[in-house]
Tab-separated table of C-alpha atoms in Angstrom:
chain	number	residue	atom	x	y	z
A	15	MET	CA	2.328	-17.656	6.847
A	16	ASN	CA	-0.086	-16.933	9.678
A	17	GLY	CA	2.180	-14.252	11.116
A	18	PRO	CA	1.709	-11.081	13.130
A	19	HIS	CA	1.614	-9.003	9.936
A	20	ASP	CA	-1.810	-10.449	9.091
A	21	MET	CA	-3.735	-8.096	11.370
A	22	GLY	CA	-7.230	-7.816	9.939
A	23	GLY	CA	-9.804	-8.259	12.704
A	24	MET	CA	-7.477	-8.141	15.730
A	25	GLN	CA	-8.853	-5.952	18.525
A	26	CYS	CA	-6.082	-5.448	21.028
A	27	PHE	CA	-4.141	-2.484	19.698
A	28	GLY	CA	-6.172	0.496	20.903
A	29	PRO	CA	-7.315	3.516	18.918
A	30	VAL	CA	-5.806	4.876	15.724
A	31	LYS	CA	-3.733	7.949	16.517
A	32	PRO	CA	-3.474	10.316	13.570
A	33	GLU	CA	-0.714	12.918	13.790
A	34	ALA	CA	-1.506	16.457	12.680
A	35	ASN	CA	0.743	17.813	9.919
A	36	GLU	CA	2.772	14.630	9.877
A	37	PRO	CA	6.120	14.924	8.044
A	38	PRO	CA	7.127	12.234	5.507
A	39	PHE	CA	9.912	11.087	7.851
A	40	HIS	CA	10.317	11.423	11.619
A	41	ALA	CA	14.096	11.015	11.878
A	42	ASP	CA	17.163	11.048	9.694
A	43	TRP	CA	17.578	7.278	10.025
A	44	GLU	CA	14.089	6.726	8.604
A	45	LYS	CA	15.095	8.612	5.461
A	46	ARG	CA	18.265	6.581	5.080
A	47	ALA	CA	16.515	3.253	5.827
A	48	PHE	CA	13.879	4.101	3.245
A	49	ALA	CA	16.456	5.084	0.624
A	50	ILE	CA	18.779	2.092	1.046
A	51	THR	CA	15.792	-0.250	0.939
A	52	VAL	CA	14.511	1.241	-2.322
A	53	ALA	CA	18.008	1.456	-3.838
A	54	MET	CA	18.841	-2.156	-2.932
A	55	GLY	CA	15.472	-3.243	-4.318
A	56	ALA	CA	16.526	-1.649	-7.602
A	57	THR	CA	19.580	-3.931	-7.821
A	58	GLY	CA	17.274	-6.759	-8.865
A	59	GLU	CA	18.802	-9.129	-6.317
A	60	TRP	CA	15.328	-9.819	-4.930
A	61	ASN	CA	11.759	-9.055	-5.884
A	62	GLN	CA	9.037	-7.228	-3.963
A	63	ASP	CA	7.353	-10.428	-2.820
A	64	GLU	CA	10.615	-11.779	-1.393
A	65	SER	CA	11.040	-8.441	0.295
A	66	ARG	CA	7.586	-8.595	1.910
A	67	ASN	CA	8.259	-12.181	2.948
A	68	ALA	CA	11.514	-11.125	4.636
A	69	ARG	CA	9.689	-8.481	6.673
A	70	GLU	CA	6.953	-10.902	7.685
A	71	SER	CA	9.555	-13.396	8.866
A	72	MET	CA	10.634	-11.228	11.784
A	73	PRO	CA	10.029	-12.794	15.221
A	74	PRO	CA	6.424	-11.894	16.102
A	75	ALA	CA	7.122	-9.983	19.308
A	76	ARG	CA	9.694	-7.864	17.524
A	77	TYR	CA	7.441	-7.281	14.528
A	78	LEU	CA	4.695	-5.969	16.777
A	79	SER	CA	6.998	-3.729	18.800
A	80	SER	CA	8.844	-2.225	15.810
A	81	SER	CA	8.054	0.854	13.788
A	82	TYR	CA	7.494	0.308	10.081
A	83	TYR	CA	10.917	1.564	9.023
A	84	GLN	CA	12.483	-0.686	11.658
A	85	ILE	CA	10.644	-3.566	10.008
A	86	TRP	CA	11.980	-2.462	6.618
A	87	PHE	CA	15.505	-2.281	8.035
A	88	GLU	CA	15.276	-5.790	9.535
A	89	GLY	CA	13.917	-7.158	6.259
A	90	LEU	CA	16.734	-5.518	4.319
A	91	LYS	CA	19.428	-6.965	6.586
A	92	ARG	CA	17.917	-10.408	6.228
A	93	LEU	CA	17.874	-10.235	2.420
A	94	LEU	CA	21.438	-8.888	2.256
A	95	GLN	CA	22.716	-11.745	4.396
A	96	GLU	CA	20.685	-14.448	2.653
A	97	ARG	CA	22.216	-13.396	-0.659
A	98	ASP	CA	25.745	-13.075	0.739
A	99	LEU	CA	25.892	-9.399	-0.188
A	100	VAL	CA	26.702	-8.397	3.389
A	101	SER	CA	27.814	-10.765	6.154
A	102	ALA	CA	26.570	-10.953	9.721
A	103	ASP	CA	30.130	-10.046	10.786
A	104	GLU	CA	30.084	-6.912	8.684
A	105	ILE	CA	26.792	-5.832	10.234
A	106	ALA	CA	28.106	-6.589	13.726
A	107	GLN	CA	31.390	-4.749	13.091
A	108	ALA	CA	29.647	-1.914	11.233
A	109	ARG	CA	32.179	-1.951	8.392
A	110	ALA	CA	32.775	-3.631	5.048
A	111	MET	CA	35.250	-6.508	5.322
A	112	GLY	CA	34.720	-8.960	2.466
A	113	GLU	CA	34.886	-8.385	-1.272
A	114	PRO	CA	31.667	-7.062	-2.829
A	115	LYS	CA	29.580	-9.565	-4.730
A	116	PRO	CA	28.524	-8.406	-8.190
A	117	VAL	CA	24.916	-7.196	-8.300
A	118	LYS	CA	22.733	-7.104	-11.404
A	119	ARG	CA	22.355	-3.312	-11.376
A	120	THR	CA	23.091	-0.346	-9.219
A	121	LEU	CA	20.769	2.621	-9.114
A	122	ALA	CA	22.638	5.701	-10.347
A	123	ALA	CA	21.432	9.145	-9.346
A	124	ALA	CA	20.749	9.939	-13.006
A	125	ALA	CA	18.420	6.924	-13.244
A	126	VAL	CA	16.330	7.588	-10.129
A	127	ALA	CA	13.489	9.511	-11.766
A	128	GLU	CA	13.180	7.084	-14.653
A	129	THR	CA	13.348	4.014	-12.378
A	130	LEU	CA	10.663	5.355	-10.038
A	131	GLY	CA	8.565	6.372	-13.032
A	132	ARG	CA	8.775	2.886	-14.490
A	133	GLY	CA	7.870	1.221	-11.188
A	134	GLY	CA	7.455	-2.519	-11.134
A	135	PRO	CA	4.369	-3.424	-13.116
A	136	SER	CA	2.823	-6.689	-11.913
A	137	ARG	CA	0.301	-7.047	-14.743
A	138	ARG	CA	0.991	-9.897	-17.159
A	139	GLU	CA	-0.667	-11.243	-20.275
A	140	THR	CA	-2.078	-14.729	-20.035
A	141	THR	CA	-3.721	-17.086	-22.485
A	142	LYS	CA	-5.650	-18.803	-19.709
A	143	PRO	CA	-9.284	-17.663	-19.556
A	144	ALA	CA	-10.517	-16.161	-16.283
A	145	ARG	CA	-12.365	-18.774	-14.255
A	146	PHE	CA	-14.808	-16.296	-12.679
A	147	LYS	CA	-16.880	-13.367	-13.926
A	148	VAL	CA	-18.295	-10.303	-12.220
A	149	GLY	CA	-21.244	-11.289	-10.000
A	150	ASP	CA	-20.048	-14.845	-9.376
A	151	ARG	CA	-20.322	-16.117	-5.822
A	152	VAL	CA	-16.979	-17.523	-4.703
A	153	ARG	CA	-15.603	-19.056	-1.535
A	154	THR	CA	-12.058	-18.292	-0.402
A	155	LYS	CA	-10.178	-21.485	0.273
A	156	ASN	CA	-9.238	-22.388	3.800
A	157	ILE	CA	-5.507	-22.439	3.141
A	158	ASN	CA	-2.779	-22.028	5.743
A	159	PRO	CA	0.540	-22.127	3.885
A	160	PRO	CA	3.662	-21.754	6.037
A	161	THR	CA	4.988	-19.593	3.179
A	162	HIS	CA	4.096	-16.130	1.838
A	163	THR	CA	0.496	-15.541	0.834
A	164	ARG	CA	-1.699	-12.487	0.252
A	165	LEU	CA	-4.935	-14.099	1.353
A	166	PRO	CA	-5.584	-12.661	4.822
A	167	ARG	CA	-6.860	-14.986	7.530
A	168	TYR	CA	-10.048	-13.020	8.196
A	169	VAL	CA	-11.537	-13.848	4.792
A	170	ARG	CA	-10.552	-17.517	4.526
A	171	GLY	CA	-13.439	-19.907	4.129
A	172	HIS	CA	-15.943	-17.090	3.498
A	173	VAL	CA	-18.320	-16.590	0.596
A	174	GLY	CA	-18.189	-13.323	-1.326
A	175	THR	CA	-19.005	-11.838	-4.703
A	176	VAL	CA	-16.640	-11.073	-7.561
A	177	GLU	CA	-16.961	-7.324	-8.135
A	178	ARG	CA	-14.079	-6.518	-10.431
A	179	ILE	CA	-11.626	-8.393	-12.607
A	180	TYR	CA	-8.155	-6.862	-12.732
A	181	GLY	CA	-6.406	-9.040	-15.315
A	182	ALA	CA	-3.549	-11.427	-14.603
A	183	HIS	CA	-0.742	-10.421	-12.250
A	184	ILE	CA	2.442	-11.903	-10.834
A	185	TYR	CA	1.404	-14.442	-8.195
A	186	PRO	CA	3.090	-13.490	-4.903
A	187	ASP	CA	2.727	-16.937	-3.329
A	188	ALA	CA	5.032	-18.364	-6.028
A	189	HIS	CA	7.150	-15.282	-6.677
A	190	ALA	CA	8.211	-14.942	-3.030
A	191	HIS	CA	9.751	-18.409	-3.040
A	192	GLY	CA	11.571	-18.860	-6.323
A	193	GLY	CA	8.501	-20.104	-8.160
A	194	GLY	CA	8.739	-17.549	-10.959
A	195	GLU	CA	6.008	-15.098	-11.882
A	196	ASP	CA	3.278	-17.710	-12.437
A	197	PRO	CA	0.675	-15.043	-13.460
A	198	GLN	CA	-2.827	-15.561	-12.088
A	199	TRP	CA	-6.122	-13.744	-12.561
A	200	LEU	CA	-6.838	-11.179	-9.871
A	201	TYR	CA	-10.327	-10.255	-8.611
A	202	ALA	CA	-11.829	-7.810	-6.136
A	203	VAL	CA	-14.043	-10.059	-4.015
A	204	ALA	CA	-16.486	-8.339	-1.668
A	205	PHE	CA	-17.857	-9.777	1.572
A	206	GLU	CA	-20.707	-8.611	3.768
A	207	GLY	CA	-19.464	-7.392	7.145
A	208	SER	CA	-21.971	-9.622	8.884
A	209	ASP	CA	-20.682	-12.669	6.984
A	210	LEU	CA	-17.129	-11.965	8.111
A	211	TRP	CA	-17.804	-10.933	11.692
A	212	GLY	CA	-21.177	-12.475	12.493
A	213	PRO	CA	-23.563	-10.626	14.775
A	214	ASP	CA	-20.654	-8.452	15.960
A	215	GLY	CA	-20.231	-7.128	12.429
A	216	ASP	CA	-21.706	-3.905	11.117
A	217	PRO	CA	-24.489	-4.761	8.640
A	218	ALA	CA	-23.806	-1.582	6.662
A	219	VAL	CA	-20.181	-2.520	5.976
A	220	ARG	CA	-18.788	-4.418	3.032
A	221	VAL	CA	-15.142	-5.393	2.763
A	222	SER	CA	-13.234	-6.495	-0.282
A	223	VAL	CA	-9.862	-8.100	-0.759
A	224	ASP	CA	-7.952	-8.460	-4.003
A	225	ALA	CA	-7.802	-12.223	-4.396
A	226	PHE	CA	-5.794	-14.294	-6.842
A	227	GLU	CA	-7.665	-17.055	-8.649
A	228	PRO	CA	-5.945	-19.942	-6.806
A	229	TYR	CA	-7.410	-18.574	-3.556
A	230	LEU	CA	-10.971	-19.037	-4.829
A	231	GLU	CA	-13.459	-21.775	-5.606
A	232	PRO	CA	-17.059	-21.560	-6.831
A	233	ALA	CA	-19.542	-21.179	-3.961
B	277	MET	CA	18.771	3.184	14.973
B	278	GLN	CA	20.674	6.170	13.594
B	279	LEU	CA	24.068	4.482	14.079
B	280	ARG	CA	22.928	1.101	12.798
B	281	VAL	CA	21.288	2.457	9.677
B	282	ARG	CA	24.201	4.774	8.873
B	283	ALA	CA	26.619	1.858	9.400
B	284	LEU	CA	24.734	-0.346	6.973
B	285	GLU	CA	24.507	2.502	4.479
B	286	SER	CA	28.280	2.956	4.569
B	287	ILE	CA	28.839	-0.790	4.094
B	288	LEU	CA	26.528	-0.753	1.071
B	289	THR	CA	28.226	2.349	-0.308
B	290	GLU	CA	31.714	0.987	0.226
B	291	LYS	CA	30.778	-2.226	-1.547
B	292	GLY	CA	29.428	-0.239	-4.463
B	293	TYR	CA	25.855	-1.521	-4.161
B	294	VAL	CA	24.322	1.928	-3.674
B	295	ASP	CA	25.170	5.416	-4.906
B	296	PRO	CA	24.860	7.984	-2.090
B	297	LYS	CA	23.674	10.620	-4.559
B	298	ALA	CA	20.865	8.316	-5.628
B	299	LEU	CA	19.885	7.864	-1.976
B	300	ASP	CA	19.665	11.630	-1.473
B	301	LEU	CA	17.561	11.944	-4.586
B	302	LEU	CA	15.168	9.193	-3.473
B	303	ILE	CA	14.620	10.986	-0.178
B	304	GLU	CA	14.184	14.358	-1.835
B	305	THR	CA	11.641	12.897	-4.265
B	306	TYR	CA	9.310	11.723	-1.514
B	307	GLU	CA	10.026	14.536	0.904
B	308	VAL	CA	9.432	17.373	-1.523
B	309	LYS	CA	8.062	16.381	-4.924
B	310	VAL	CA	5.599	13.558	-4.418
B	311	GLY	CA	2.806	13.947	-1.910
B	312	PRO	CA	-0.936	14.383	-1.384
B	313	HIS	CA	-0.894	17.606	-3.419
B	314	ASN	CA	-0.665	15.337	-6.474
B	315	GLY	CA	-3.832	13.477	-5.520
B	316	ALA	CA	-5.564	16.747	-4.657
B	317	ARG	CA	-4.958	17.937	-8.187
B	318	VAL	CA	-6.532	14.743	-9.564
B	319	VAL	CA	-9.594	15.115	-7.331
B	320	ALA	CA	-10.107	18.817	-8.027
B	321	LYS	CA	-9.878	18.187	-11.756
B	322	ALA	CA	-12.499	15.447	-11.466
B	323	TRP	CA	-14.761	17.857	-9.546
B	324	THR	CA	-14.589	20.450	-12.297
B	325	ASP	CA	-14.280	18.390	-15.478
B	326	PRO	CA	-17.050	15.796	-16.032
B	327	GLU	CA	-15.238	14.116	-18.913
B	328	TYR	CA	-12.113	13.708	-16.803
B	329	ARG	CA	-14.189	12.366	-13.932
B	330	LYS	CA	-15.691	9.702	-16.169
B	331	TRP	CA	-12.260	8.736	-17.468
B	332	LEU	CA	-10.810	8.677	-13.946
B	333	LEU	CA	-13.493	6.289	-12.718
B	334	THR	CA	-13.169	3.891	-15.653
B	335	GLU	CA	-9.436	4.045	-16.400
B	336	GLY	CA	-7.908	5.489	-13.259
B	337	GLY	CA	-4.326	4.715	-14.192
B	338	ALA	CA	-4.451	6.432	-17.567
B	339	ALA	CA	-6.364	9.458	-16.268
B	340	ILE	CA	-3.900	9.931	-13.401
B	341	ALA	CA	-0.897	9.373	-15.687
B	342	SER	CA	-2.203	12.147	-17.954
B	343	LEU	CA	-1.335	14.575	-15.129
B	344	GLY	CA	2.168	13.098	-14.896
B	345	TYR	CA	1.675	10.926	-11.817
B	346	ILE	CA	3.089	7.532	-12.678
B	347	GLY	CA	5.337	4.791	-11.443
B	348	ARG	CA	6.306	2.956	-8.334
B	349	GLN	CA	3.393	1.837	-6.142
B	350	GLY	CA	0.935	3.373	-8.579
B	351	GLU	CA	1.238	0.926	-11.459
B	352	ASN	CA	-2.388	-0.220	-11.216
B	353	MET	CA	-4.524	2.678	-10.036
B	354	VAL	CA	-8.238	2.315	-9.366
B	355	VAL	CA	-10.345	5.281	-8.260
B	356	LEU	CA	-13.326	4.776	-5.931
B	357	GLU	CA	-16.199	7.244	-5.992
B	358	ASN	CA	-17.900	8.359	-2.785
B	359	THR	CA	-21.622	9.074	-3.114
B	360	PRO	CA	-24.356	10.196	-0.691
B	361	LYS	CA	-25.000	6.497	-0.042
B	362	LEU	CA	-21.503	5.022	-0.135
B	363	HIS	CA	-18.270	5.851	1.659
B	364	ASN	CA	-15.062	4.140	0.524
B	365	MET	CA	-12.085	3.516	2.796
B	366	VAL	CA	-8.724	1.956	1.908
B	367	VAL	CA	-6.416	-0.165	4.049
B	368	CYS	CA	-3.626	-2.685	3.665
B	369	THR	CA	-4.087	-5.176	6.479
B	370	LEU	CA	-0.986	-7.196	5.502
B	371	CYS	CA	1.621	-4.448	5.149
B	372	SER	CA	1.535	-0.825	3.981
B	373	CYS	CA	0.395	-0.795	0.332
B	374	TYR	CA	-0.411	2.794	-0.617
B	375	PRO	CA	-0.611	4.804	-3.879
B	376	TRP	CA	2.727	6.635	-3.706
B	377	PRO	CA	2.519	8.704	-6.934
B	378	VAL	CA	-0.668	10.467	-5.806
B	379	LEU	CA	-0.354	10.458	-2.010
B	380	GLY	CA	3.381	10.135	-1.305
B	381	LEU	CA	4.582	7.826	1.459
B	382	PRO	CA	1.984	6.540	3.905
B	383	PRO	CA	1.550	8.208	7.315
B	384	VAL	CA	2.558	6.243	10.406
B	385	TRP	CA	-1.031	5.526	11.445
B	386	TYR	CA	-1.776	3.890	8.075
B	387	LYS	CA	1.028	1.363	8.682
B	388	SER	CA	0.178	0.882	12.347
B	389	ALA	CA	-1.478	-2.104	13.992
B	390	PRO	CA	-4.566	-0.212	15.244
B	391	TYR	CA	-5.545	0.868	11.734
B	392	ARG	CA	-4.603	-2.328	9.917
B	393	SER	CA	-6.490	-4.468	12.421
B	394	GLN	CA	-9.721	-2.535	12.812
B	395	ALA	CA	-10.333	-0.897	9.448
B	396	VAL	CA	-11.879	-4.108	8.121
B	397	SER	CA	-13.820	-5.131	11.213
B	398	ASN	CA	-14.943	-1.858	12.760
B	399	PRO	CA	-14.480	0.981	10.268
B	400	ARG	CA	-17.025	3.221	12.031
B	401	LYS	CA	-14.924	3.101	15.180
B	402	VAL	CA	-11.822	3.907	13.134
B	403	LEU	CA	-13.597	6.859	11.532
B	404	ALA	CA	-14.527	8.066	15.009
B	405	ASP	CA	-10.802	8.083	15.837
B	406	PHE	CA	-10.542	10.609	12.987
B	407	GLN	CA	-13.556	12.575	14.305
B	408	VAL	CA	-15.576	11.501	11.283
B	409	THR	CA	-19.226	10.514	11.705
B	410	LEU	CA	-21.150	9.417	8.650
B	411	PRO	CA	-24.892	9.842	8.222
B	412	GLU	CA	-27.066	6.942	9.373
B	413	GLY	CA	-27.559	4.373	6.685
B	414	MET	CA	-24.539	5.315	4.642
B	415	GLU	CA	-22.781	2.119	3.578
B	416	ILE	CA	-19.082	1.837	4.279
B	417	ARG	CA	-17.062	-0.052	1.714
B	418	VAL	CA	-13.575	-1.050	2.825
B	419	TRP	CA	-10.949	-1.993	0.239
B	420	ASP	CA	-8.096	-4.137	1.555
B	421	SER	CA	-5.158	-3.666	-0.854
B	422	THR	CA	-3.922	-7.232	-0.674
B	423	ALA	CA	-2.391	-7.291	-4.179
B	424	GLU	CA	-0.817	-4.680	-6.478
B	425	ILE	CA	-3.940	-2.631	-7.157
B	426	ARG	CA	-3.618	0.816	-5.573
B	427	TYR	CA	-6.778	2.687	-4.623
B	428	LEU	CA	-7.563	6.394	-4.473
B	429	VAL	CA	-10.857	7.641	-3.052
B	430	LEU	CA	-12.672	10.366	-4.962
B	431	PRO	CA	-14.499	12.257	-2.187
B	432	MET	CA	-17.708	14.202	-2.738
B	433	ARG	CA	-17.301	17.835	-3.671
B	434	PRO	CA	-18.137	20.011	-0.660
B	435	ALA	CA	-21.269	22.143	-0.713
B	436	GLY	CA	-20.891	25.858	-1.201
B	437	THR	CA	-18.150	25.595	-3.811
B	438	ASP	CA	-20.148	26.439	-6.932
B	439	GLY	CA	-18.051	28.359	-9.379
B	440	TRP	CA	-14.757	27.523	-7.642
B	441	SER	CA	-11.785	26.834	-9.888
B	442	ALA	CA	-9.847	23.572	-9.711
B	443	GLU	CA	-6.967	25.450	-8.062
B	444	GLN	CA	-9.281	26.750	-5.329
B	445	LEU	CA	-10.838	23.328	-4.800
B	446	GLU	CA	-7.440	21.642	-4.403
B	447	ARG	CA	-7.079	23.400	-1.060
B	448	LEU	CA	-10.096	21.491	0.249
B	449	VAL	CA	-8.766	18.042	-0.648
B	450	THR	CA	-6.992	16.432	2.302
B	451	ARG	CA	-4.832	13.328	2.246
B	452	ASP	CA	-7.240	11.517	4.561
B	453	SER	CA	-10.198	12.318	2.314
B	454	MET	CA	-8.422	10.396	-0.459
B	455	ILE	CA	-7.809	7.379	1.818
B	456	GLY	CA	-11.362	7.467	3.155
B	457	THR	CA	-10.540	8.238	6.783
B	458	GLY	CA	-11.513	11.858	6.350
B	459	LEU	CA	-13.804	14.190	4.456
B	460	PRO	CA	-12.718	17.176	2.368
B	461	LEU	CA	-12.536	20.524	4.119
B	462	ARG	CA	-15.526	22.850	3.793
B	463	PRO	CA	-15.196	26.405	2.492
B	464	GLN	CA	-15.552	27.786	6.021
B	465	ASP	CA	-12.628	25.590	7.183
B	466	ILE	CA	-10.165	27.530	5.056
B	467	ALA	CA	-11.748	30.983	5.289
B	468	SER	CA	-9.091	33.333	6.552
């Protein structure tokens, strides 16, 4: 989806403002929003790509005016309601009213370290051969799906070079929408800054994205 | 936000979906245990151990895991080497992808619109926002983490550190130097 999350190349946001000695969290609610998001993710009721898709589906003006943990919180509420785990009424009334729905797993305190240590590996074996090799010139397709994709707008339709091959990984475009894991080869594809941004680009800059094979065609 | 988040947490707890003790532990993990000091240890080891450096640059995940840094948001680690001719910088233009096991949770600026928008189109301007100026002619290579690969920058070892131990060198490795928006500290920066 061509949403406000896809920010590469926008120019209207002003300077980056680093904060000296920044703490991991800036408020108690950020800690709790972080923890409930990770703990609910561990229930297995949705995957990471569905989670990203939920965040990206926020109304654009709200997405752009929210802090990142606010975006996480909105995404979490959306997923909980979509899966009937929590109702809109419960959120509005700020209390549990209906019966809980069984979830696949709950994250126990004793399992936290092991669960974080395991992570969520996206790498998959595939019998399909990789279509491209290092050094190949490839063009990113000009696709504009109304659904989740990890091909940013600023590289679409541009020619770049395959620099690295990362094996096959879960394909987010399918995985975010019930299409299963559908593993696809993943490549680091590098573009010249001047190809992406024209004469306004810096000639001494190169930019790469990690692109799944279905995003690419031979150039 | 405080009331709304706490209200949702109590709904989730009451329904048995989350264990409050697990929530506390998750917070403690990223507030105390996991942070840029992990990445600093990786970098300092690479600066002092040529074999480790070689391993780190070819099999980043395994070399980092050998120091115990594994798991969530670090499942596919790739390490990028800065050289006198090349400066690497990492961004996630689409969300906030970041190598948690070695750097902890991302700072606010990394997740913010100004950084995500300009890192790929005007990285020199972004570096200026961090008071970093690179020598003329040095190429900037920006890595947009659009999939599940997580990148760590291996900065150049500062001059004047001959004979320093890995433990001493760790103090020079900043979080930003491992993202590519900063350079390591120099010996005179930490002289007391």
